[in-house]
Coordinates of C-alpha atoms and ligand atoms in Angstrom, one line a residue:
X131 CA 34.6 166.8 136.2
X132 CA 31.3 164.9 135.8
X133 CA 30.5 162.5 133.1
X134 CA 31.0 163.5 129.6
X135 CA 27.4 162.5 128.4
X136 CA 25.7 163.9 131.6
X137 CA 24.0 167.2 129.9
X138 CA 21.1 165.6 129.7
X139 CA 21.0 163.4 133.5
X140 CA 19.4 164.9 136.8
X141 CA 20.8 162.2 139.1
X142 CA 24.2 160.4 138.9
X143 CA 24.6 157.1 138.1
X144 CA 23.8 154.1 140.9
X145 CA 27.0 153.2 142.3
X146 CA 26.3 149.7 141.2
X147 CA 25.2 150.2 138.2
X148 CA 28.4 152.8 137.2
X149 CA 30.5 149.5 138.2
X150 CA 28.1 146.9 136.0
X151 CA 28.3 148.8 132.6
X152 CA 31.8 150.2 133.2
X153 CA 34.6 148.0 130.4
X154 CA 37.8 150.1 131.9
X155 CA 38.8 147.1 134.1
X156 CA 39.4 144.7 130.9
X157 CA 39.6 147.9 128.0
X158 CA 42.4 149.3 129.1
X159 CA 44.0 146.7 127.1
X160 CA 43.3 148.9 124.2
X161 CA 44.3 151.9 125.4
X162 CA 47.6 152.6 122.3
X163 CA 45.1 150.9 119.9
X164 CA 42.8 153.9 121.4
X165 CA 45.3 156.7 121.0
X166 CA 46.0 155.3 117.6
X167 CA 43.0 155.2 116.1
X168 CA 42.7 159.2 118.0
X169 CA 45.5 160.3 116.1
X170 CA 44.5 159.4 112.9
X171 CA 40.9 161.0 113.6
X172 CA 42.1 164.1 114.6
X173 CA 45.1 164.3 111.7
X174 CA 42.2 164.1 109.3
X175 CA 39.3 166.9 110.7
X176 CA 42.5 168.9 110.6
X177 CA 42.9 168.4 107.2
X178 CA 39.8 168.9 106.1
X179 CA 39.4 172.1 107.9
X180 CA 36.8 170.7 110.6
X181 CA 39.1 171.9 113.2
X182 CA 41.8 174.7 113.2
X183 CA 45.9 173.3 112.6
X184 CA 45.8 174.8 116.0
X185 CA 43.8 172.9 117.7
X186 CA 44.7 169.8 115.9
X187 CA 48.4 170.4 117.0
X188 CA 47.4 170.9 120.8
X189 CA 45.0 167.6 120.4
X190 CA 47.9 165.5 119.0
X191 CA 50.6 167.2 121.5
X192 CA 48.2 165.9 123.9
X193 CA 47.7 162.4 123.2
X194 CA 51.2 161.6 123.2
X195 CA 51.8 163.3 126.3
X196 CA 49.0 160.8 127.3
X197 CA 50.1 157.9 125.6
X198 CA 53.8 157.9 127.9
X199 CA 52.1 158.5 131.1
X200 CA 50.0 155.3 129.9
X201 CA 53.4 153.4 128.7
X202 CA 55.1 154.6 132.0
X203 CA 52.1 152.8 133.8
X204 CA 51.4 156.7 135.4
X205 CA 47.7 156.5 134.5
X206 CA 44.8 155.7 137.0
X207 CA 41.8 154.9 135.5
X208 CA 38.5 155.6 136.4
X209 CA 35.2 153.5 136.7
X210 CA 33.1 156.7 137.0
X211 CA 34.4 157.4 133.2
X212 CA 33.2 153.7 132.1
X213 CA 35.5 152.9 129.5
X214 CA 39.0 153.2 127.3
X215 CA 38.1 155.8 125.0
X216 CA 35.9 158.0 128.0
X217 CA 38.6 157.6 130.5
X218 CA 41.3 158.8 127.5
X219 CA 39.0 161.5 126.6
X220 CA 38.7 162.5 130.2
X221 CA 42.6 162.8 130.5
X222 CA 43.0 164.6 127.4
X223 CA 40.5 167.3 128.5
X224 CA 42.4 167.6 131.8
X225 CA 46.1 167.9 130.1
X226 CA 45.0 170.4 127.6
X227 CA 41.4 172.0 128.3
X228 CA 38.7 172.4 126.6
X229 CA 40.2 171.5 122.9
X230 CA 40.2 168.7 124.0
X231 CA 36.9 167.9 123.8
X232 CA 37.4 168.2 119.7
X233 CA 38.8 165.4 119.6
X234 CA 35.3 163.7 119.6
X235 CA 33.7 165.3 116.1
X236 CA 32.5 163.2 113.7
X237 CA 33.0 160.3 115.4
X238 CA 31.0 158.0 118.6
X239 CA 32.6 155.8 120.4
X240 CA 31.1 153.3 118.4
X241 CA 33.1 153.9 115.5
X242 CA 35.9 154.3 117.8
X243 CA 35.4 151.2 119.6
X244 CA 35.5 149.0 116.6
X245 CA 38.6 150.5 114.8
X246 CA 40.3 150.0 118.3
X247 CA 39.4 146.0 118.0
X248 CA 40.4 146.0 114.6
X249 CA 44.2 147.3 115.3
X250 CA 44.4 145.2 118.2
X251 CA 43.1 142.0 116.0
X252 CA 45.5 143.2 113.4
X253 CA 48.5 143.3 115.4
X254 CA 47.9 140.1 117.7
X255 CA 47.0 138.2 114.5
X256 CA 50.6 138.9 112.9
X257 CA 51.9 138.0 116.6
X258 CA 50.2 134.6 116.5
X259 CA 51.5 133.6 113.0
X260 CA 55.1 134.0 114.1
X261 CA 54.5 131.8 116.7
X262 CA 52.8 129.2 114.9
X263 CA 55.6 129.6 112.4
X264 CA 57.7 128.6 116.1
X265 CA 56.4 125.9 116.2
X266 CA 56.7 124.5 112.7
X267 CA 60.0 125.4 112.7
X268 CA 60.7 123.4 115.8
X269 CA 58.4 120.6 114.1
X270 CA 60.6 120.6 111.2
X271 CA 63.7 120.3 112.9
X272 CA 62.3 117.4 115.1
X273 CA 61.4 115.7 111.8
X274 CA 64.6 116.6 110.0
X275 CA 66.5 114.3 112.6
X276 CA 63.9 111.8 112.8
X277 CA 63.2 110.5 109.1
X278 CA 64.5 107.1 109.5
X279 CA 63.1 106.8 113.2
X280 CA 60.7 103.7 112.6
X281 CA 57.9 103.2 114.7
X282 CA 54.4 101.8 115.1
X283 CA 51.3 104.1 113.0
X284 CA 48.2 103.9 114.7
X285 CA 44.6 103.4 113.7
X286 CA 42.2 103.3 116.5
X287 CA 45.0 103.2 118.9
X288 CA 46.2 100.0 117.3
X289 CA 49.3 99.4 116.1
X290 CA 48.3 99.9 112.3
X291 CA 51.3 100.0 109.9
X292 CA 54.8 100.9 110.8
X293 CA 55.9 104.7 109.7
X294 CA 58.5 107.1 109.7
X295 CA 58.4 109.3 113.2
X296 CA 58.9 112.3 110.6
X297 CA 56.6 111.7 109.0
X298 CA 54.0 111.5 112.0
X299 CA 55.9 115.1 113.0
X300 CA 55.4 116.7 109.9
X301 CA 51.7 115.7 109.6
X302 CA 51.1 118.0 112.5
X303 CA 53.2 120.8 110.5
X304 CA 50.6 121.1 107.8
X305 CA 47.6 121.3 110.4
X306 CA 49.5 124.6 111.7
X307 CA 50.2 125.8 108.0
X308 CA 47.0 125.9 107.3
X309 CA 45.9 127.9 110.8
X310 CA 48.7 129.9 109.6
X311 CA 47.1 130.1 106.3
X312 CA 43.5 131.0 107.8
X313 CA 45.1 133.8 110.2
X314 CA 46.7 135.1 107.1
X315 CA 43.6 135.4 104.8
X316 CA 41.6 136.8 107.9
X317 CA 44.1 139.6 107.9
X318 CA 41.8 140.8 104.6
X319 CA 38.8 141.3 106.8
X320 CA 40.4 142.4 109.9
X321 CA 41.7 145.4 108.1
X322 CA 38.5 147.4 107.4
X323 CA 38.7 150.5 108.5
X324 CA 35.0 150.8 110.8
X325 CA 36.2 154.7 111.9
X326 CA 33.7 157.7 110.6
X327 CA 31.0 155.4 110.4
X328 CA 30.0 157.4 114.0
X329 CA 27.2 156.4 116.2
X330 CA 25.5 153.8 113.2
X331 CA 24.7 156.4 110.4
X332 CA 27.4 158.8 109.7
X333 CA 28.5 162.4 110.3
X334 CA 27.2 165.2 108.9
X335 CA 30.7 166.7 108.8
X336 CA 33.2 166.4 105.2
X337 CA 35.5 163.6 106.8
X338 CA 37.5 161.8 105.0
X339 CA 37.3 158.3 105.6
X340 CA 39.4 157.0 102.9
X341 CA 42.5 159.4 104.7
X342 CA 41.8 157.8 108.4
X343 CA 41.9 154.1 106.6
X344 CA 45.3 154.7 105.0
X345 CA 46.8 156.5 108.3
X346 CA 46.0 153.5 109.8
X347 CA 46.9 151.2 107.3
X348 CA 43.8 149.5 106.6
X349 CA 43.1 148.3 102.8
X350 CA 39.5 149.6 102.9
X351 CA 36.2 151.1 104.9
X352 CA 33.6 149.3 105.3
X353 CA 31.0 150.6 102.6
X354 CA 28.2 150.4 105.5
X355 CA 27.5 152.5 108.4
X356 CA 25.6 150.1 109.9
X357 CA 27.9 147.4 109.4
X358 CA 30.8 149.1 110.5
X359 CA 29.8 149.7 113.7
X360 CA 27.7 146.3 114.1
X361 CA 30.4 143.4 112.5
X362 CA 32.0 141.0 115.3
X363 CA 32.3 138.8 112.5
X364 CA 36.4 139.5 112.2
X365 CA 36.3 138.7 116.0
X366 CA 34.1 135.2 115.3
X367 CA 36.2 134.4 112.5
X368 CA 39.5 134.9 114.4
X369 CA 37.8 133.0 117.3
X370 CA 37.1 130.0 115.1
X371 CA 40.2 130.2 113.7
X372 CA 41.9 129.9 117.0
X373 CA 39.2 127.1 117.8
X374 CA 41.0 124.7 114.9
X375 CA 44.1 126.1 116.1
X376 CA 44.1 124.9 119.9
X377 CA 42.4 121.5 118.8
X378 CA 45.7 121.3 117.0
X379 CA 47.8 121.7 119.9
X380 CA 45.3 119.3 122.1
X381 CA 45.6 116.4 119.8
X382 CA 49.4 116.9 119.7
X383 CA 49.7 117.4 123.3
X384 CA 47.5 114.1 124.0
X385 CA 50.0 112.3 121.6
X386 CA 53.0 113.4 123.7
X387 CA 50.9 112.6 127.1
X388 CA 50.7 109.2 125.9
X389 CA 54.4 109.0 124.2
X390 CA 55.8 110.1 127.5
X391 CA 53.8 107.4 129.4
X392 CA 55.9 104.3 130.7
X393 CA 53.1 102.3 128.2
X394 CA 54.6 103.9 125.3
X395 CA 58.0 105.3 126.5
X396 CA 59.1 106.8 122.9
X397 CA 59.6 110.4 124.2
X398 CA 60.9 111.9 127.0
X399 CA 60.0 115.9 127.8
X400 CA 62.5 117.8 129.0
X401 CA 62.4 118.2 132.9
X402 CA 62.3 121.9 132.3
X403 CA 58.4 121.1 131.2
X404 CA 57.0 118.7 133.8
X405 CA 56.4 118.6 137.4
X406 CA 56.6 116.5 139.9
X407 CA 54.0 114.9 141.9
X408 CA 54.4 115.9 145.9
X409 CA 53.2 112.7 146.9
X410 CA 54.9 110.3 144.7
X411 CA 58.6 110.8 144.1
X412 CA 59.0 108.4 141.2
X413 CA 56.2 110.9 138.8
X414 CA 57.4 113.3 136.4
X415 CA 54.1 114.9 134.7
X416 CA 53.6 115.9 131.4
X417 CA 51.9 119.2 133.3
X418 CA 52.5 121.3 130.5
X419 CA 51.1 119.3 127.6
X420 CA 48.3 118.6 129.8
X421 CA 46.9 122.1 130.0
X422 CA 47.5 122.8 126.7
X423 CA 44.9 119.8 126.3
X424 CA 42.9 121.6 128.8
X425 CA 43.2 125.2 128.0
X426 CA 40.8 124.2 124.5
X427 CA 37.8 124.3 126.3
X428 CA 37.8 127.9 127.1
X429 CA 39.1 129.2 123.8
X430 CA 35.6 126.7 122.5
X431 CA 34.0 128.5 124.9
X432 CA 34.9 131.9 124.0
X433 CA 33.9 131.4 120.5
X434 CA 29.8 130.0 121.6
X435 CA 30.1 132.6 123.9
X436 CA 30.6 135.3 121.1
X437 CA 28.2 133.4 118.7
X438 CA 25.2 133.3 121.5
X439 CA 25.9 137.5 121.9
X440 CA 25.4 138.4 118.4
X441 CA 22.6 135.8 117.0
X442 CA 19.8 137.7 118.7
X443 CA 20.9 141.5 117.9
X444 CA 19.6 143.7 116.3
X445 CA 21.4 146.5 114.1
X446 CA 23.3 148.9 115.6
X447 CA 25.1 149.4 118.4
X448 CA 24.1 147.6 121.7
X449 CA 25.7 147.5 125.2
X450 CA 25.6 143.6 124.7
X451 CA 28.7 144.1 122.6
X452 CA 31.0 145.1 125.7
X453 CA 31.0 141.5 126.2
X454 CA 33.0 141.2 123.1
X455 CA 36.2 141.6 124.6
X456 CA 37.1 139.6 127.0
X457 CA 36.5 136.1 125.3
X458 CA 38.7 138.0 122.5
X459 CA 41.6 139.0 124.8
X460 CA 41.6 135.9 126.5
X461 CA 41.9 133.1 123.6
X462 CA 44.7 135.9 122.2
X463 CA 46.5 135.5 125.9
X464 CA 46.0 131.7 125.7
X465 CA 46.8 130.9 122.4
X466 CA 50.2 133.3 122.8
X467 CA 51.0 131.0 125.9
X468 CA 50.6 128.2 124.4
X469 CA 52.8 128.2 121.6
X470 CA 55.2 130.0 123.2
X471 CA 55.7 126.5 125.5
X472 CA 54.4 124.6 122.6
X473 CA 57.7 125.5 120.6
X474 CA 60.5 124.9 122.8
X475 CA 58.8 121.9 124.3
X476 CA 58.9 120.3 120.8
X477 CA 62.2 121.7 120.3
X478 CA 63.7 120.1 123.8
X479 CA 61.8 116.3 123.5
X480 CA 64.1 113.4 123.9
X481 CA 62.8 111.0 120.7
X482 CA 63.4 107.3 122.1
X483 CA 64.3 105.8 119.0
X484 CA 65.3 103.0 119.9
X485 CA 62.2 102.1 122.1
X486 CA 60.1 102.8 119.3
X487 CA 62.0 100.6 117.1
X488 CA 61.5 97.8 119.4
X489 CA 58.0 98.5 119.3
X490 CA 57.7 98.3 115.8
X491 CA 59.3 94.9 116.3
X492 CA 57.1 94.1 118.8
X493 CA 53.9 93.8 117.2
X494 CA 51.9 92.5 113.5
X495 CA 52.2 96.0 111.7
X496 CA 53.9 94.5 109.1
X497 CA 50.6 92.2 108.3
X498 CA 49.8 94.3 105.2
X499 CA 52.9 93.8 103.4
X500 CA 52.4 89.9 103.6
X501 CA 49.2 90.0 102.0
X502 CA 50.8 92.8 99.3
X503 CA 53.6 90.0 99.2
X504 CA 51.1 87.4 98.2
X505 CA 49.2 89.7 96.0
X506 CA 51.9 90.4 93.8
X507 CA 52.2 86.8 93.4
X508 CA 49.4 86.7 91.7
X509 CA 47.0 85.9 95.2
X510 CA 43.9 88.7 94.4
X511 CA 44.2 90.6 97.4
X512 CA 41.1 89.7 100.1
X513 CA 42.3 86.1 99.7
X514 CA 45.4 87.2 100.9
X515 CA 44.0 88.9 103.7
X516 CA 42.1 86.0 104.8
X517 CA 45.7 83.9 104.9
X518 CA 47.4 86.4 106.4
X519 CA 44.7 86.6 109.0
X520 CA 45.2 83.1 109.8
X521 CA 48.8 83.6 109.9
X522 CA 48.5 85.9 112.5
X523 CA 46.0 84.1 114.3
X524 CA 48.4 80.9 114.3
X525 CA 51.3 83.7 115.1
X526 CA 49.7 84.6 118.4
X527 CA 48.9 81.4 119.7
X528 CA 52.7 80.2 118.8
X529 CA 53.4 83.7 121.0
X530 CA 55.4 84.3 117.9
X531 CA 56.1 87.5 115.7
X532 CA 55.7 87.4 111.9
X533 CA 59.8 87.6 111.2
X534 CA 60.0 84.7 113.7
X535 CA 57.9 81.8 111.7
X536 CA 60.0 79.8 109.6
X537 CA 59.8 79.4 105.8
X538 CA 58.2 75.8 106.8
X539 CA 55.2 77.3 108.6
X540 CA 54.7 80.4 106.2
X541 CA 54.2 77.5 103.0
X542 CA 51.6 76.0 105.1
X543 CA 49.4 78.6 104.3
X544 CA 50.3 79.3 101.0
X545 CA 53.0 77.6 98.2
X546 CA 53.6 81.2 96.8
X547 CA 56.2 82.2 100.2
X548 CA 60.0 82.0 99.6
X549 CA 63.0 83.3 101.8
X550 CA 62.4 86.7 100.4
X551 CA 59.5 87.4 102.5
X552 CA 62.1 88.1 105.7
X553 CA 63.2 91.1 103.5
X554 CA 59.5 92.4 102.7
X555 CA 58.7 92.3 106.4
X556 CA 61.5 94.1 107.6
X557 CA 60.3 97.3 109.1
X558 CA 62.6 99.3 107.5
X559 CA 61.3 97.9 104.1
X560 CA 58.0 97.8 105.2
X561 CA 58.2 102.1 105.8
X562 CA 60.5 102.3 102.6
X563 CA 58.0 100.4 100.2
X564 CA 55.4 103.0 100.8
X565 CA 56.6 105.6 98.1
X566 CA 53.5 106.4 97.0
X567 CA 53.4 110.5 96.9
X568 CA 52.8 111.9 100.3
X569 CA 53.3 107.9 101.8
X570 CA 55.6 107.7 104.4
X571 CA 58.4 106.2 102.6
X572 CA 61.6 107.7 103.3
X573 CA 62.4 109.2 100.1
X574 CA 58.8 110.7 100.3
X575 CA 59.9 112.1 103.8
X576 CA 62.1 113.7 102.9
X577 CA 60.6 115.5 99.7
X578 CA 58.0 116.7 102.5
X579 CA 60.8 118.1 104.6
X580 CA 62.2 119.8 101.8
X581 CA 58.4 121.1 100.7
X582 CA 58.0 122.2 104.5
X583 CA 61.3 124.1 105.2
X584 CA 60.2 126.2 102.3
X585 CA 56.7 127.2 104.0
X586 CA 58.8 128.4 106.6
X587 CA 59.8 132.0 106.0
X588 CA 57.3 133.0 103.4
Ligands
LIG88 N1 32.7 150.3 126.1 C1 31.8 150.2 124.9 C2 32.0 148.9 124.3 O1 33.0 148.3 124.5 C3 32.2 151.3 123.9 C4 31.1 151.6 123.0 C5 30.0 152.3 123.8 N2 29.0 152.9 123.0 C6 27.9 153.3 123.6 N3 27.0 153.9 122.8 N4 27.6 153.0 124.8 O2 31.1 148.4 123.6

């Protein structure tokens, strides 16, 4: 059988070029989106009498018979026939005849095209926020066992302020509530229903678009022919979303690359999700974590890839828009990898508490709460500041910590210091005394917990 738009051609296609323009090698991902979308098209021109209950019973008999030859992995597709919805057509011609070339009224494959990308957008979206709830769940459950785990709070990468390690968890469980959030409210775009919009200006035949949207379950069509068969923008918009997502997962990966490091040592990864070096025998490499980190450059680059295609085009349909697809499949196959390890990773981490107590010990993160100290005495607060600064100062030339200077050498610097300091530097008190709402104060902890758990399942 020769091409099914070759009426009108006197030569076939250059080998060459039949292999540049042909999509089947990376469409034939959407192949049951495809069949789908068929269904419902042909369901409705039977019912509204465009073609004969007949023929839409043969049609239908036919795709399914299709559809498990494409499940059972029985199909060979062709380059000759370009892409998906040719090569389906193709097959459906040659499992029940002619009819099957009904199929195609009132539609073009660039209606078909789009509501394919829509179902698959649809369905990958809901798969994504399951496994971003993953990984909030096993965030939450690292935090739940970890709100008194004390340990050094960072600005700058300086030790800043001691905080709860739950607390630093959880901080990281509302970035991914709101991804979930945005791939939740995008759901509202994706599920436009582009079909019978046809080549860019409509059919001249009665369809009923309103009866394809509901078979489909879509909550509307789009309004515009044009725009129907022209919008990415529910592609972009799931693109950027995955954009915030993965810089998400970077910055969390690069804080268990550097907890994991002998400089840090407050986490171990399970062995199950590093490697070993084949070199050095002593390495065990936070490999995993690592390309996570990594992976964000080409889910960024999918996104300016899309963006560059579609700022120069005009309205309708143009062949550009092939090249829709395979930043779109890829981000969804990286992103679905990625929080798939993400979860169980989290899930399996050793926390080093005790490591990262000593740490907290370790250090001046407790500076702050002297010059609070002094400035509920009465000391207005940057004077306090300036003392404590000198207190440090003279700490770290003593090669002292704060808890180690004596009552003696704290009055130096100021009359207002009694023994009750030692129990406002404590670390423990330092991270309890920060109560304020959404501090990291243990009783604020563990309102969050409680606040996050019930995010979980909605
Ligand atoms: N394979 C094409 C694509 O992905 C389908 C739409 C083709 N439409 C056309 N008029 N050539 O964009």
């Amino acid at each position: 059988m020769s091409k099914l738009w070759g009426g009108r051609f006197t030569k076939p296609t250059n080998k060459l070029v039949e292999e540049y323009t042909s999509s089947i090698g990376f469409d034939q991902k959407l192949a049951l989106q495809d069949i789908k979308g068929s269904l419902a098209h042909v369901e409705m021109l039977g019912h509204c009498g465009i073609i004969t209950d007949e023929e839409k019973n043969q049609i239908i008999k036919g795709l399914h018979t299709i559809q498990g030859k494409i499940e059972n992995g029985e199909v060979e597709y062709s380059v000759a026939d370009e892409d998906i919805h040719m090569n389906i057509e193709k097959l459906l011609i040659e499992e029940i005849g002619p009819v099957g070339g009904k199929l195609h009224t009132g539609r073009s494959r660039n209606d078909q095209v789009a509501t394919d990308m829509h179902l698959y957008m649809r369905e990958k979206t809901e798969e994504l926020i399951e496994l971003v709830g993953a990984v909030q769940e096993a965030l939450v459950t690292q935090a739940e066992g970890n709100v008194d785990t004390i340990l050094p709070g960072y600005t700058h990468l300086q030790r800043a302020q001691p905080i709860s390690f739950g607390h630093h968890l959880l901080a990281y469980f509302w970035m991914f509530e709101r991804d979930k959030e945005r791939l939740q409210d995008s759901l509202k775009r994706i599920n436009w229903s582009p079909l019978g919009a046809a080549a860019l200006a409509g059919t001249p035949y009665d369809i009923d678009r309103q009866m394809t949207a509901d078979i489909l379950g879509f909550e509307k069509v789009y309004p515009n022919s044009l725009d129907a068969v022209s919008d990415r923008d529910f592609i972009l918009e799931f693109l950027s979303i995955s954009s915030i997502l993965i810089t998400h997962i970077s910055r969390l990966s690069e804080e268990l690359i550097l907890w994991s490091s002998q400089e840090f040592n407050f986490i171990e990864l399970d062995d199950e999700f590093c490697t070993g070096s084949s070199i050095m025998p002593q390495k065990k490499n936070p490999d995993v974590p690592e390309l996570l980190r990594g992976k964000t450059g080409r889910i960024y680059g999918n996104l300016m890839g899309l963006l560059t295609l579609l700022k120069g085009l005009p309205l309708a349909y143009n062949k550009d828009m092939q090249e829709d697809k395979e930043g779109m499949f890829d981000t969804v196959d990286t992103l679905e990898g990625a929080l798939s390890l993400l979860a169980p990773m989290l899930a399996s981490m050793e926390v080093k508490k005790g490591e990262m107590k000593t740490a907290v010990k370790e250090d001046y993160s407790n500076a702050t709460d002297i010059a609070d100290y002094l400035a509920v005495k009465g000391m207005p607060f940057r004077q306090a500041h300036e003392v404590i600064g000198k207190i440090v100062l003279y700490a770290i030339e003593e090669g002292k910590y704060l808890l180690d200077l004596s009552i003696g050498e704290y009055q130096q610097f100021s009359e207002l210091f009694e023994e009750d300091i030692y129990e406002k530097l404590a670390p423990e008190q330092v991270v309890a005394a920060r109560n304020s709402e959404g501090g990291t104060g243990f009783k604020q902890v563990a309102n969050q917990l409680e606040l996050a758990k019930s995010h979980l399942y909605e």
